[in-house]
Each structure stands twice: as C-alpha cells, then as structure tokens.
Amino acid sequence: MIEDISLKVWKGLVALIRRRLSDGSLARAFPERDCPDGDSITGTDEVTFFDALDAHVQDLPVLPLSTAAAVDATVVLDIIDFMMLHIDQPTRRTSHDFFGHTHYAFDEPMVINAGNSSPNTGQEQFARDVDLLFARNGIAFTIGDNRFVTRLAPVEARSLVSEFEPHTGDPILDDKLTDALARFLSRRPAARQDALEKLWDAFERLKTLELEEGGTKKESVTRLLDDAAPSSPQLRDVIEVEFHALTGIGNRFAIRHHERDAEQLPDDDTRDYLFVRLVSLVAFVLRRTGRMAG
C-alpha cells in the first residue's frame, strides 16, 4: 500500500468533487439562491465553497481543482476532510422550468459535528466512492468511522489493531495503549513516531502490572510471564526473550531515549515493523492473562 496520491488518483477525486458541486450535495452548506420567485436553494455557491476551502486547507493550490499536476497528499486528504464535513444529499429536486434551474430540498438533519452523530446519506456515499478509489489504486487511507481520513494499518496488523481493546485494570495503561493505537493510524508521519514512543512507555508500565508493595519490576515481569505461559516453559522462554529484545530496541534507538548517540529510525516502514512487533507481544500477553476486553 502507498501513501502518495498520484495524478491519476487526484483526477479521480476531482471528478468526485465536481460531481458533488454540480448535483446539489454541497448546496445546503453553500447555498446559491437565484430563484426570483422565492428563497429556494438553486445550487452551490462555488465562490463561497472555495473561500471556505481555502481557509480550511493549508497550502491549497491557487487553482484548487486543477488536474495539471499531482497535489501533495496532505492537501488532498485535508480537502477530503472538508468535503466530509459539508457534504449532504438533497432529498428532493424540483425542476423550475420557467427559469431553467432546479430547486433543492433537504429533509435529513444537518450533521454539524462529524464525530458525534450518524452520517447523512451524502456522507456515506462520498465515503464509499473515495474508499473505492483508494482501494482500487492501493492507497493506504480510508475514511474512518469519525468521517475523517485515517491511515490503514499494514495488512498483517489490521485485525490486531481493529480488535485491540485493553482491559488491564490499570486505567492509565489502558489509555496509553489506546492513545498509541490511535496515533499509529494517523495519516501524519510525526504522529506515528509519537505512537511508537507511547507504546514503549505503555510497555514499561505493563511490566509493573504484577508489582507488589515493596517488590521490583523484575519480580512483576516474572509473575506476568508465568501467568502468560503457565504450562509451557519453552513458550515462556520465547516471550521472555522477546521482552528483553524489545526493551533493548527501545533503549538503543530514538524511541524511549533521545540522547545524541541514540540511533534514529530510518523510515516509516521501520516504525510500522517495530510497532506491530511490540503491539503483537502486548496483545498476546494481555489475552493470555485475561486483560483484553472480549
């Protein structure tokens, strides 16, 4: 899967946007009222639409929907977010033949807050169209349940990430793990580095789950490993080796420590690999010790 938006994909997105500009899907948010007989919505005010888009999206090209060249992926995804915030679908279209235009009516409640309400019909259809375009072209993004563009996890980790719901009995640890997973799916590379650092912080806290008063982290880890593999000493050894290996990785690379001699991770593929490796271990231990919801 790729995270760049090619010119071909950009042209496809522009076609989807132009269709919505012309079919009334954006007319409630940016109404044009050109009917001399009344105040009916007759289309989309494109001047207002593009002014609002320019205010919403940083580094928007001078000609926002030009397909002469590819557009930076960050800009493209911000445009999609903007569309999802404002798109709708008319429930009635009435032709006003005398003036040669159409009246648009909207019966569904207008969605104001994308995260706290059900999507309207227009949002659902636009999301399906964008997701299909991305899937056909191997683009590693999707429109999430919150109706903002999010990154798809690597294929090998999708079920793990989607089903990861910690219930450790330690609310701080649960929050750290949940936050790390959310950041991992961010479309912004800087957030993925944050995700890795937060996951390693959570790993260190995980090691103290079995900590008793006056005890040590090492003793807590021993009990945790015993609980995770009570009937298989060889499996316990494998898990312990992985604990030590990932602890060492967190210390050697710029994950938990950022001294000048800490080696920087070379690229996002490496971040993904290390994140998936550690979250797989954490999920396994939590499931084996009854600390995963469901």
PDB file of C-alpha atoms in Angstrom:
ATOM      1  CA  MET A   1       0.000   0.000   0.000  1.00  0.00           C
ATOM      2  CA  ILE A   2       1.200   3.515  -0.801  1.00  0.00           C
ATOM      3  CA  GLU A   3       0.610   6.868   0.872  1.00  0.00           C
ATOM      4  CA  ASP A   4       1.310   9.189  -2.058  1.00  0.00           C
ATOM      5  CA  ILE A   5      -1.568  10.482  -4.152  1.00  0.00           C
ATOM      6  CA  SER A   6      -0.784  10.010  -7.832  1.00  0.00           C
ATOM      7  CA  LEU A   7      -2.045  12.324 -10.550  1.00  0.00           C
ATOM      8  CA  LYS A   8      -4.435   9.582 -11.687  1.00  0.00           C
ATOM      9  CA  VAL A   9      -5.973   9.305  -8.223  1.00  0.00           C
ATOM     10  CA  TRP A  10      -6.110  13.088  -7.864  1.00  0.00           C
ATOM     11  CA  LYS A  11      -8.019  13.317 -11.154  1.00  0.00           C
ATOM     12  CA  GLY A  12     -10.463  10.719  -9.852  1.00  0.00           C
ATOM     13  CA  LEU A  13     -11.000  12.688  -6.644  1.00  0.00           C
ATOM     14  CA  VAL A  14     -11.517  15.926  -8.550  1.00  0.00           C
ATOM     15  CA  ALA A  15     -14.182  14.190 -10.632  1.00  0.00           C
ATOM     16  CA  LEU A  16     -15.968  13.118  -7.432  1.00  0.00           C
ATOM     17  CA  ILE A  17     -15.792  16.644  -6.009  1.00  0.00           C
ATOM     18  CA  ARG A  18     -17.001  18.318  -9.207  1.00  0.00           C
ATOM     19  CA  ARG A  19     -19.945  15.931  -9.336  1.00  0.00           C
ATOM     20  CA  ARG A  20     -20.926  16.995  -5.804  1.00  0.00           C
ATOM     21  CA  LEU A  21     -20.569  20.660  -6.692  1.00  0.00           C
ATOM     22  CA  SER A  22     -22.999  20.241  -9.572  1.00  0.00           C
ATOM     23  CA  ASP A  23     -25.572  17.835  -8.119  1.00  0.00           C
ATOM     24  CA  GLY A  24     -26.596  19.830  -5.037  1.00  0.00           C
ATOM     25  CA  SER A  25     -24.665  17.756  -2.497  1.00  0.00           C
ATOM     26  CA  LEU A  26     -22.928  20.912  -1.217  1.00  0.00           C
ATOM     27  CA  ALA A  27     -25.856  23.261  -1.726  1.00  0.00           C
ATOM     28  CA  ARG A  28     -27.120  23.243   1.859  1.00  0.00           C
ATOM     29  CA  ALA A  29     -23.723  24.215   3.270  1.00  0.00           C
ATOM     30  CA  PHE A  30     -23.008  26.730   0.492  1.00  0.00           C
ATOM     31  CA  PRO A  31     -26.423  27.685  -0.883  1.00  0.00           C
ATOM     32  CA  GLU A  32     -26.995  29.626  -4.055  1.00  0.00           C
ATOM     33  CA  ARG A  33     -30.455  31.208  -4.190  1.00  0.00           C
ATOM     34  CA  ASP A  34     -31.081  32.509  -7.691  1.00  0.00           C
ATOM     35  CA  CYS A  35     -34.814  31.990  -7.997  1.00  0.00           C
ATOM     36  CA  PRO A  36     -36.747  35.254  -8.479  1.00  0.00           C
ATOM     37  CA  ASP A  37     -39.901  33.529  -7.222  1.00  0.00           C
ATOM     38  CA  GLY A  38     -38.625  32.829  -3.710  1.00  0.00           C
ATOM     39  CA  ASP A  39     -35.816  31.784  -1.400  1.00  0.00           C
ATOM     40  CA  SER A  40     -35.314  28.235  -2.670  1.00  0.00           C
ATOM     41  CA  ILE A  41     -31.822  26.764  -2.955  1.00  0.00           C
ATOM     42  CA  THR A  42     -30.959  26.529  -6.632  1.00  0.00           C
ATOM     43  CA  GLY A  43     -27.394  25.227  -6.480  1.00  0.00           C
ATOM     44  CA  THR A  44     -23.992  25.546  -4.833  1.00  0.00           C
ATOM     45  CA  ASP A  45     -22.308  28.918  -4.393  1.00  0.00           C
ATOM     46  CA  GLU A  46     -18.875  27.895  -5.642  1.00  0.00           C
ATOM     47  CA  VAL A  47     -17.240  31.204  -4.653  1.00  0.00           C
ATOM     48  CA  THR A  48     -18.228  30.654  -1.028  1.00  0.00           C
ATOM     49  CA  PHE A  49     -17.242  26.996  -1.252  1.00  0.00           C
ATOM     50  CA  PHE A  50     -13.724  27.751  -2.492  1.00  0.00           C
ATOM     51  CA  ASP A  51     -13.266  30.604   0.007  1.00  0.00           C
ATOM     52  CA  ALA A  52     -14.149  28.238   2.850  1.00  0.00           C
ATOM     53  CA  LEU A  53     -11.931  25.510   1.400  1.00  0.00           C
ATOM     54  CA  ASP A  54      -9.007  27.924   1.203  1.00  0.00           C
ATOM     55  CA  ALA A  55      -9.478  28.859   4.869  1.00  0.00           C
ATOM     56  CA  HIS A  56      -9.662  25.195   5.903  1.00  0.00           C
ATOM     57  CA  VAL A  57      -6.764  23.711   3.920  1.00  0.00           C
ATOM     58  CA  GLN A  58      -3.212  24.993   4.282  1.00  0.00           C
ATOM     59  CA  ASP A  59      -1.098  25.234   1.119  1.00  0.00           C
ATOM     60  CA  LEU A  60      -4.129  24.912  -1.128  1.00  0.00           C
ATOM     61  CA  PRO A  61      -3.106  25.444  -4.774  1.00  0.00           C
ATOM     62  CA  VAL A  62      -4.168  28.690  -6.448  1.00  0.00           C
ATOM     63  CA  LEU A  63      -6.372  26.604  -8.725  1.00  0.00           C
ATOM     64  CA  PRO A  64      -7.669  24.098  -6.125  1.00  0.00           C
ATOM     65  CA  LEU A  65      -9.149  21.560  -8.536  1.00  0.00           C
ATOM     66  CA  SER A  66      -6.602  21.814 -11.318  1.00  0.00           C
ATOM     67  CA  THR A  67      -5.510  18.417 -12.614  1.00  0.00           C
ATOM     68  CA  ALA A  68      -2.446  19.689 -14.446  1.00  0.00           C
ATOM     69  CA  ALA A  69      -0.209  18.158 -11.765  1.00  0.00           C
ATOM     70  CA  ALA A  70      -0.441  15.939  -8.697  1.00  0.00           C
ATOM     71  CA  VAL A  71      -1.155  17.616  -5.356  1.00  0.00           C
ATOM     72  CA  ASP A  72       0.591  16.905  -2.053  1.00  0.00           C
ATOM     73  CA  ALA A  73      -1.117  14.072  -0.174  1.00  0.00           C
ATOM     74  CA  THR A  74      -1.590  16.160   2.982  1.00  0.00           C
ATOM     75  CA  VAL A  75      -3.510  18.768   1.000  1.00  0.00           C
ATOM     76  CA  VAL A  76      -5.611  16.139  -0.771  1.00  0.00           C
ATOM     77  CA  LEU A  77      -6.603  14.445   2.480  1.00  0.00           C
ATOM     78  CA  ASP A  78      -7.484  17.782   4.081  1.00  0.00           C
ATOM     79  CA  ILE A  79      -9.737  18.516   1.098  1.00  0.00           C
ATOM     80  CA  ILE A  80     -11.494  15.184   1.630  1.00  0.00           C
ATOM     81  CA  ASP A  81     -11.984  16.024   5.322  1.00  0.00           C
ATOM     82  CA  PHE A  82     -13.523  19.353   4.305  1.00  0.00           C
ATOM     83  CA  MET A  83     -15.865  17.610   1.887  1.00  0.00           C
ATOM     84  CA  MET A  84     -16.966  15.150   4.559  1.00  0.00           C
ATOM     85  CA  LEU A  85     -17.759  17.997   6.949  1.00  0.00           C
ATOM     86  CA  HIS A  86     -20.036  19.776   4.468  1.00  0.00           C
ATOM     87  CA  ILE A  87     -21.426  17.247   2.023  1.00  0.00           C
ATOM     88  CA  ASP A  88     -25.085  16.343   2.038  1.00  0.00           C
ATOM     89  CA  GLN A  89     -27.619  14.844  -0.330  1.00  0.00           C
ATOM     90  CA  PRO A  90     -30.804  16.560  -1.467  1.00  0.00           C
ATOM     91  CA  THR A  91     -33.917  14.584  -0.669  1.00  0.00           C
ATOM     92  CA  ARG A  92     -35.940  16.383  -3.340  1.00  0.00           C
ATOM     93  CA  ARG A  93     -35.074  18.023  -6.644  1.00  0.00           C
ATOM     94  CA  THR A  94     -37.772  20.048  -8.353  1.00  0.00           C
ATOM     95  CA  SER A  95     -37.291  21.429 -11.834  1.00  0.00           C
ATOM     96  CA  HIS A  96     -38.310  25.075 -12.233  1.00  0.00           C
ATOM     97  CA  ASP A  97     -38.722  25.059 -15.995  1.00  0.00           C
ATOM     98  CA  PHE A  98     -39.601  28.727 -16.428  1.00  0.00           C
ATOM     99  CA  PHE A  99     -36.227  29.891 -15.087  1.00  0.00           C
ATOM    100  CA  GLY A 100     -34.314  26.820 -16.198  1.00  0.00           C
ATOM    101  CA  HIS A 101     -32.986  25.764 -12.818  1.00  0.00           C
ATOM    102  CA  THR A 102     -33.575  23.182 -10.088  1.00  0.00           C
ATOM    103  CA  HIS A 103     -34.803  23.661  -6.527  1.00  0.00           C
ATOM    104  CA  TYR A 104     -33.059  21.506  -3.914  1.00  0.00           C
ATOM    105  CA  ALA A 105     -34.650  20.462  -0.613  1.00  0.00           C
ATOM    106  CA  PHE A 106     -33.038  18.697   2.347  1.00  0.00           C
ATOM    107  CA  ASP A 107     -35.090  16.734   4.871  1.00  0.00           C
ATOM    108  CA  GLU A 108     -32.339  14.947   6.804  1.00  0.00           C
ATOM    109  CA  PRO A 109     -30.952  16.771   9.874  1.00  0.00           C
ATOM    110  CA  MET A 110     -27.799  18.674   9.053  1.00  0.00           C
ATOM    111  CA  VAL A 111     -24.710  16.975  10.522  1.00  0.00           C
ATOM    112  CA  ILE A 112     -22.728  19.570  12.461  1.00  0.00           C
ATOM    113  CA  ASN A 113     -20.205  17.555  14.462  1.00  0.00           C
ATOM    114  CA  ALA A 114     -18.702  14.734  12.425  1.00  0.00           C
ATOM    115  CA  GLY A 115     -17.651  12.726  15.458  1.00  0.00           C
ATOM    116  CA  ASN A 116     -20.861  12.741  17.480  1.00  0.00           C
ATOM    117  CA  SER A 117     -23.649  11.970  15.034  1.00  0.00           C
ATOM    118  CA  SER A 118     -24.635   9.493  12.378  1.00  0.00           C
ATOM    119  CA  PRO A 119     -23.501  10.251   8.830  1.00  0.00           C
ATOM    120  CA  ASN A 120     -26.031  11.561   6.366  1.00  0.00           C
ATOM    121  CA  THR A 121     -26.715   9.816   3.075  1.00  0.00           C
ATOM    122  CA  GLY A 122     -24.408  12.115   1.132  1.00  0.00           C
ATOM    123  CA  GLN A 123     -21.512  11.497   3.503  1.00  0.00           C
ATOM    124  CA  GLU A 124     -21.994   7.750   3.322  1.00  0.00           C
ATOM    125  CA  GLN A 125     -21.980   7.732  -0.481  1.00  0.00           C
ATOM    126  CA  PHE A 126     -18.989  10.051  -0.800  1.00  0.00           C
ATOM    127  CA  ALA A 127     -17.035   7.933   1.704  1.00  0.00           C
ATOM    128  CA  ARG A 128     -17.827   4.780  -0.288  1.00  0.00           C
ATOM    129  CA  ASP A 129     -16.714   6.436  -3.516  1.00  0.00           C
ATOM    130  CA  VAL A 130     -13.442   7.694  -2.029  1.00  0.00           C
ATOM    131  CA  ASP A 131     -12.680   4.384  -0.322  1.00  0.00           C
ATOM    132  CA  LEU A 132     -13.300   2.504  -3.571  1.00  0.00           C
ATOM    133  CA  LEU A 133     -10.995   4.863  -5.471  1.00  0.00           C
ATOM    134  CA  PHE A 134      -8.268   4.429  -2.859  1.00  0.00           C
ATOM    135  CA  ALA A 135      -8.676   0.651  -2.719  1.00  0.00           C
ATOM    136  CA  ARG A 136      -8.502   0.267  -6.500  1.00  0.00           C
ATOM    137  CA  ASN A 137      -5.242   2.223  -6.547  1.00  0.00           C
ATOM    138  CA  GLY A 138      -3.589   0.673  -3.478  1.00  0.00           C
ATOM    139  CA  ILE A 139      -3.772   3.864  -1.399  1.00  0.00           C
ATOM    140  CA  ALA A 140      -3.256   3.262   2.327  1.00  0.00           C
ATOM    141  CA  PHE A 141      -6.017   5.593   3.541  1.00  0.00           C
ATOM    142  CA  THR A 142      -9.697   5.251   4.305  1.00  0.00           C
ATOM    143  CA  ILE A 143     -12.473   7.417   5.677  1.00  0.00           C
ATOM    144  CA  GLY A 144     -12.888   6.288   9.268  1.00  0.00           C
ATOM    145  CA  ASP A 145     -15.965   5.988  11.462  1.00  0.00           C
ATOM    146  CA  ASN A 146     -15.390   9.573  12.641  1.00  0.00           C
ATOM    147  CA  ARG A 147     -15.630  10.626   8.980  1.00  0.00           C
ATOM    148  CA  PHE A 148     -12.065  11.884   8.777  1.00  0.00           C
ATOM    149  CA  VAL A 149      -9.377  10.306   6.633  1.00  0.00           C
ATOM    150  CA  THR A 150      -7.249   7.848   8.555  1.00  0.00           C
ATOM    151  CA  ARG A 151      -4.412   5.548   7.606  1.00  0.00           C
ATOM    152  CA  LEU A 152      -4.952   1.860   7.030  1.00  0.00           C
ATOM    153  CA  ALA A 153      -2.765  -0.279   9.243  1.00  0.00           C
ATOM    154  CA  PRO A 154      -0.323  -2.595   7.468  1.00  0.00           C
ATOM    155  CA  VAL A 155      -2.188  -5.616   6.116  1.00  0.00           C
ATOM    156  CA  GLU A 156      -0.564  -8.004   8.562  1.00  0.00           C
ATOM    157  CA  ALA A 157      -1.754  -5.926  11.528  1.00  0.00           C
ATOM    158  CA  ARG A 158      -5.269  -4.822  10.582  1.00  0.00           C
ATOM    159  CA  SER A 159      -7.234  -7.395  12.556  1.00  0.00           C
ATOM    160  CA  LEU A 160      -4.912  -6.980  15.524  1.00  0.00           C
ATOM    161  CA  VAL A 161      -5.305  -3.200  15.543  1.00  0.00           C
ATOM    162  CA  SER A 162      -9.068  -3.192  14.934  1.00  0.00           C
ATOM    163  CA  GLU A 163      -9.721  -5.716  17.726  1.00  0.00           C
ATOM    164  CA  PHE A 164      -7.247  -4.287  20.238  1.00  0.00           C
ATOM    165  CA  GLU A 165      -9.266  -3.300  23.311  1.00  0.00           C
ATOM    166  CA  PRO A 166      -7.211  -3.465  26.522  1.00  0.00           C
ATOM    167  CA  HIS A 167      -8.886  -4.008  29.865  1.00  0.00           C
ATOM    168  CA  THR A 168      -5.869  -4.280  32.141  1.00  0.00           C
ATOM    169  CA  GLY A 169      -7.339  -2.962  35.381  1.00  0.00           C
ATOM    170  CA  ASP A 170      -4.898  -0.059  35.120  1.00  0.00           C
ATOM    171  CA  PRO A 171      -6.747   2.903  33.521  1.00  0.00           C
ATOM    172  CA  ILE A 172      -3.510   4.760  32.823  1.00  0.00           C
ATOM    173  CA  LEU A 173      -2.087   1.784  30.935  1.00  0.00           C
ATOM    174  CA  ASP A 174      -5.340   1.328  29.004  1.00  0.00           C
ATOM    175  CA  ASP A 175      -5.258   4.997  28.000  1.00  0.00           C
ATOM    176  CA  LYS A 176      -1.623   4.804  26.906  1.00  0.00           C
ATOM    177  CA  LEU A 177      -2.282   1.770  24.745  1.00  0.00           C
ATOM    178  CA  THR A 178      -5.443   3.213  23.215  1.00  0.00           C
ATOM    179  CA  ASP A 179      -3.704   6.516  22.501  1.00  0.00           C
ATOM    180  CA  ALA A 180      -0.776   4.726  20.875  1.00  0.00           C
ATOM    181  CA  LEU A 181      -3.109   2.767  18.578  1.00  0.00           C
ATOM    182  CA  ALA A 182      -4.989   5.913  17.564  1.00  0.00           C
ATOM    183  CA  ARG A 183      -1.762   7.746  16.738  1.00  0.00           C
ATOM    184  CA  PHE A 184      -0.473   4.753  14.800  1.00  0.00           C
ATOM    185  CA  LEU A 185      -3.389   5.134  12.398  1.00  0.00           C
ATOM    186  CA  SER A 186      -2.783   8.841  11.914  1.00  0.00           C
ATOM    187  CA  ARG A 187      -2.009   9.907   8.376  1.00  0.00           C
ATOM    188  CA  ARG A 188       0.734  12.224   9.664  1.00  0.00           C
ATOM    189  CA  PRO A 189       4.193  10.581   9.995  1.00  0.00           C
ATOM    190  CA  ALA A 190       5.098  12.634  13.084  1.00  0.00           C
ATOM    191  CA  ALA A 191       2.120  11.163  14.918  1.00  0.00           C
ATOM    192  CA  ARG A 192       3.370   7.659  14.160  1.00  0.00           C
ATOM    193  CA  GLN A 193       6.660   8.395  15.892  1.00  0.00           C
ATOM    194  CA  ASP A 194       4.604   9.590  18.862  1.00  0.00           C
ATOM    195  CA  ALA A 195       2.636   6.339  18.673  1.00  0.00           C
ATOM    196  CA  LEU A 196       5.816   4.296  18.877  1.00  0.00           C
ATOM    197  CA  GLU A 197       7.107   6.254  21.862  1.00  0.00           C
ATOM    198  CA  LYS A 198       3.785   5.977  23.685  1.00  0.00           C
ATOM    199  CA  LEU A 199       3.610   2.241  23.004  1.00  0.00           C
ATOM    200  CA  TRP A 200       7.064   1.761  24.509  1.00  0.00           C
ATOM    201  CA  ASP A 201       6.015   3.823  27.546  1.00  0.00           C
ATOM    202  CA  ALA A 202       2.991   1.553  27.881  1.00  0.00           C
ATOM    203  CA  PHE A 203       5.262  -1.497  27.603  1.00  0.00           C
ATOM    204  CA  GLU A 204       7.292  -0.284  30.563  1.00  0.00           C
ATOM    205  CA  ARG A 205       4.124   0.242  32.578  1.00  0.00           C
ATOM    206  CA  LEU A 206       2.853  -3.188  31.517  1.00  0.00           C
ATOM    207  CA  LYS A 207       5.895  -4.683  33.214  1.00  0.00           C
ATOM    208  CA  THR A 208       4.622  -3.348  36.558  1.00  0.00           C
ATOM    209  CA  LEU A 209       1.121  -4.865  36.374  1.00  0.00           C
ATOM    210  CA  GLU A 210       2.050  -7.582  38.867  1.00  0.00           C
ATOM    211  CA  LEU A 211       4.079  -5.251  41.085  1.00  0.00           C
ATOM    212  CA  GLU A 212       3.520  -5.900  44.775  1.00  0.00           C
ATOM    213  CA  GLU A 213       4.220  -3.469  47.573  1.00  0.00           C
ATOM    214  CA  GLY A 214       7.953  -3.421  48.197  1.00  0.00           C
ATOM    215  CA  GLY A 215       8.593  -5.560  45.124  1.00  0.00           C
ATOM    216  CA  THR A 216      10.589  -4.846  41.975  1.00  0.00           C
ATOM    217  CA  LYS A 217       9.725  -4.504  38.306  1.00  0.00           C
ATOM    218  CA  LYS A 218      11.780  -7.628  37.588  1.00  0.00           C
ATOM    219  CA  GLU A 219       9.656  -9.651  40.009  1.00  0.00           C
ATOM    220  CA  SER A 220       6.498  -8.258  38.408  1.00  0.00           C
ATOM    221  CA  VAL A 221       7.699  -9.293  34.943  1.00  0.00           C
ATOM    222  CA  THR A 222       8.472 -12.782  36.219  1.00  0.00           C
ATOM    223  CA  ARG A 223       4.919 -13.200  37.516  1.00  0.00           C
ATOM    224  CA  LEU A 224       3.478 -11.741  34.316  1.00  0.00           C
ATOM    225  CA  LEU A 225       5.421 -14.213  32.163  1.00  0.00           C
ATOM    226  CA  ASP A 226       4.466 -17.106  34.424  1.00  0.00           C
ATOM    227  CA  ASP A 227       0.780 -16.173  34.025  1.00  0.00           C
ATOM    228  CA  ALA A 228       1.112 -15.807  30.245  1.00  0.00           C
ATOM    229  CA  ALA A 229       2.582 -19.290  29.741  1.00  0.00           C
ATOM    230  CA  PRO A 230       1.740 -21.368  32.811  1.00  0.00           C
ATOM    231  CA  SER A 231       2.009 -24.766  31.143  1.00  0.00           C
ATOM    232  CA  SER A 232       4.816 -24.257  28.639  1.00  0.00           C
ATOM    233  CA  PRO A 233       8.292 -23.352  29.914  1.00  0.00           C
ATOM    234  CA  GLN A 234       9.562 -23.140  26.334  1.00  0.00           C
ATOM    235  CA  LEU A 235       6.855 -20.645  25.354  1.00  0.00           C
ATOM    236  CA  ARG A 236       7.618 -18.655  28.477  1.00  0.00           C
ATOM    237  CA  ASP A 237      11.271 -18.522  27.419  1.00  0.00           C
ATOM    238  CA  VAL A 238      10.275 -17.265  23.964  1.00  0.00           C
ATOM    239  CA  ILE A 239       8.163 -14.480  25.473  1.00  0.00           C
ATOM    240  CA  GLU A 240      10.937 -13.538  27.891  1.00  0.00           C
ATOM    241  CA  VAL A 241      13.466 -13.308  25.055  1.00  0.00           C
ATOM    242  CA  GLU A 242      11.067 -11.025  23.171  1.00  0.00           C
ATOM    243  CA  PHE A 243      10.608  -8.859  26.282  1.00  0.00           C
ATOM    244  CA  HIS A 244      14.371  -8.408  26.535  1.00  0.00           C
ATOM    245  CA  ALA A 245      14.796  -7.827  22.795  1.00  0.00           C
ATOM    246  CA  LEU A 246      12.135  -5.126  22.608  1.00  0.00           C
ATOM    247  CA  THR A 247      13.379  -3.469  25.780  1.00  0.00           C
ATOM    248  CA  GLY A 248      16.820  -3.277  24.187  1.00  0.00           C
ATOM    249  CA  ILE A 249      15.411  -1.853  20.954  1.00  0.00           C
ATOM    250  CA  GLY A 250      13.604   0.857  22.890  1.00  0.00           C
ATOM    251  CA  ASN A 251      16.824   1.816  24.636  1.00  0.00           C
ATOM    252  CA  ARG A 252      19.152   1.717  21.619  1.00  0.00           C
ATOM    253  CA  PHE A 253      17.005   3.625  19.159  1.00  0.00           C
ATOM    254  CA  ALA A 254      15.389   7.053  19.489  1.00  0.00           C
ATOM    255  CA  ILE A 255      12.184   5.640  20.928  1.00  0.00           C
ATOM    256  CA  ARG A 256      12.401   5.903  24.705  1.00  0.00           C
ATOM    257  CA  HIS A 257      15.587   7.963  24.804  1.00  0.00           C
ATOM    258  CA  HIS A 258      16.679  10.827  22.613  1.00  0.00           C
ATOM    259  CA  GLU A 259      20.296  11.373  23.537  1.00  0.00           C
ATOM    260  CA  ARG A 260      22.611  12.349  20.702  1.00  0.00           C
ATOM    261  CA  ASP A 261      24.008   8.825  20.441  1.00  0.00           C
ATOM    262  CA  ALA A 262      20.560   7.211  20.118  1.00  0.00           C
ATOM    263  CA  GLU A 263      20.130   5.892  16.595  1.00  0.00           C
ATOM    264  CA  GLN A 264      17.250   7.394  14.616  1.00  0.00           C
ATOM    265  CA  LEU A 265      14.780   5.062  12.966  1.00  0.00           C
ATOM    266  CA  PRO A 266      15.387   5.233   9.214  1.00  0.00           C
ATOM    267  CA  ASP A 267      11.829   5.334   7.845  1.00  0.00           C
ATOM    268  CA  ASP A 268       8.124   4.727   8.391  1.00  0.00           C
ATOM    269  CA  ASP A 269       8.397   1.075   7.362  1.00  0.00           C
ATOM    270  CA  THR A 270      10.739   0.523  10.300  1.00  0.00           C
ATOM    271  CA  ARG A 271       8.354   2.317  12.651  1.00  0.00           C
ATOM    272  CA  ASP A 272       5.495   0.150  11.426  1.00  0.00           C
ATOM    273  CA  TYR A 273       7.526  -3.031  11.858  1.00  0.00           C
ATOM    274  CA  LEU A 274       8.561  -2.190  15.420  1.00  0.00           C
ATOM    275  CA  PHE A 275       5.085  -1.007  16.395  1.00  0.00           C
ATOM    276  CA  VAL A 276       3.421  -4.158  15.074  1.00  0.00           C
ATOM    277  CA  ARG A 277       6.054  -6.351  16.704  1.00  0.00           C
ATOM    278  CA  LEU A 278       5.549  -4.794  20.134  1.00  0.00           C
ATOM    279  CA  VAL A 279       1.776  -4.464  19.978  1.00  0.00           C
ATOM    280  CA  SER A 280       1.591  -8.159  18.988  1.00  0.00           C
ATOM    281  CA  LEU A 281       3.555  -9.087  22.096  1.00  0.00           C
ATOM    282  CA  VAL A 282       1.483  -6.836  24.341  1.00  0.00           C
ATOM    283  CA  ALA A 283      -1.790  -8.159  22.918  1.00  0.00           C
ATOM    284  CA  PHE A 284      -0.651 -11.762  23.360  1.00  0.00           C
ATOM    285  CA  VAL A 285       0.309 -11.219  26.998  1.00  0.00           C
ATOM    286  CA  LEU A 286      -2.905  -9.343  27.778  1.00  0.00           C
ATOM    287  CA  ARG A 287      -5.052 -12.051  26.204  1.00  0.00           C
ATOM    288  CA  ARG A 288      -3.188 -14.849  27.963  1.00  0.00           C
ATOM    289  CA  THR A 289      -3.614 -13.105  31.317  1.00  0.00           C
ATOM    290  CA  GLY A 290      -7.288 -12.159  30.858  1.00  0.00           C
ATOM    291  CA  ARG A 291      -6.674  -8.456  30.402  1.00  0.00           C
ATOM    292  CA  MET A 292      -8.181  -7.927  26.954  1.00  0.00           C
ATOM    293  CA  ALA A 293     -11.840  -6.975  26.551  1.00  0.00           C
ATOM    294  CA  GLY A 294     -13.917  -9.612  24.852  1.00  0.00           C
TER     295      GLY A 294
END
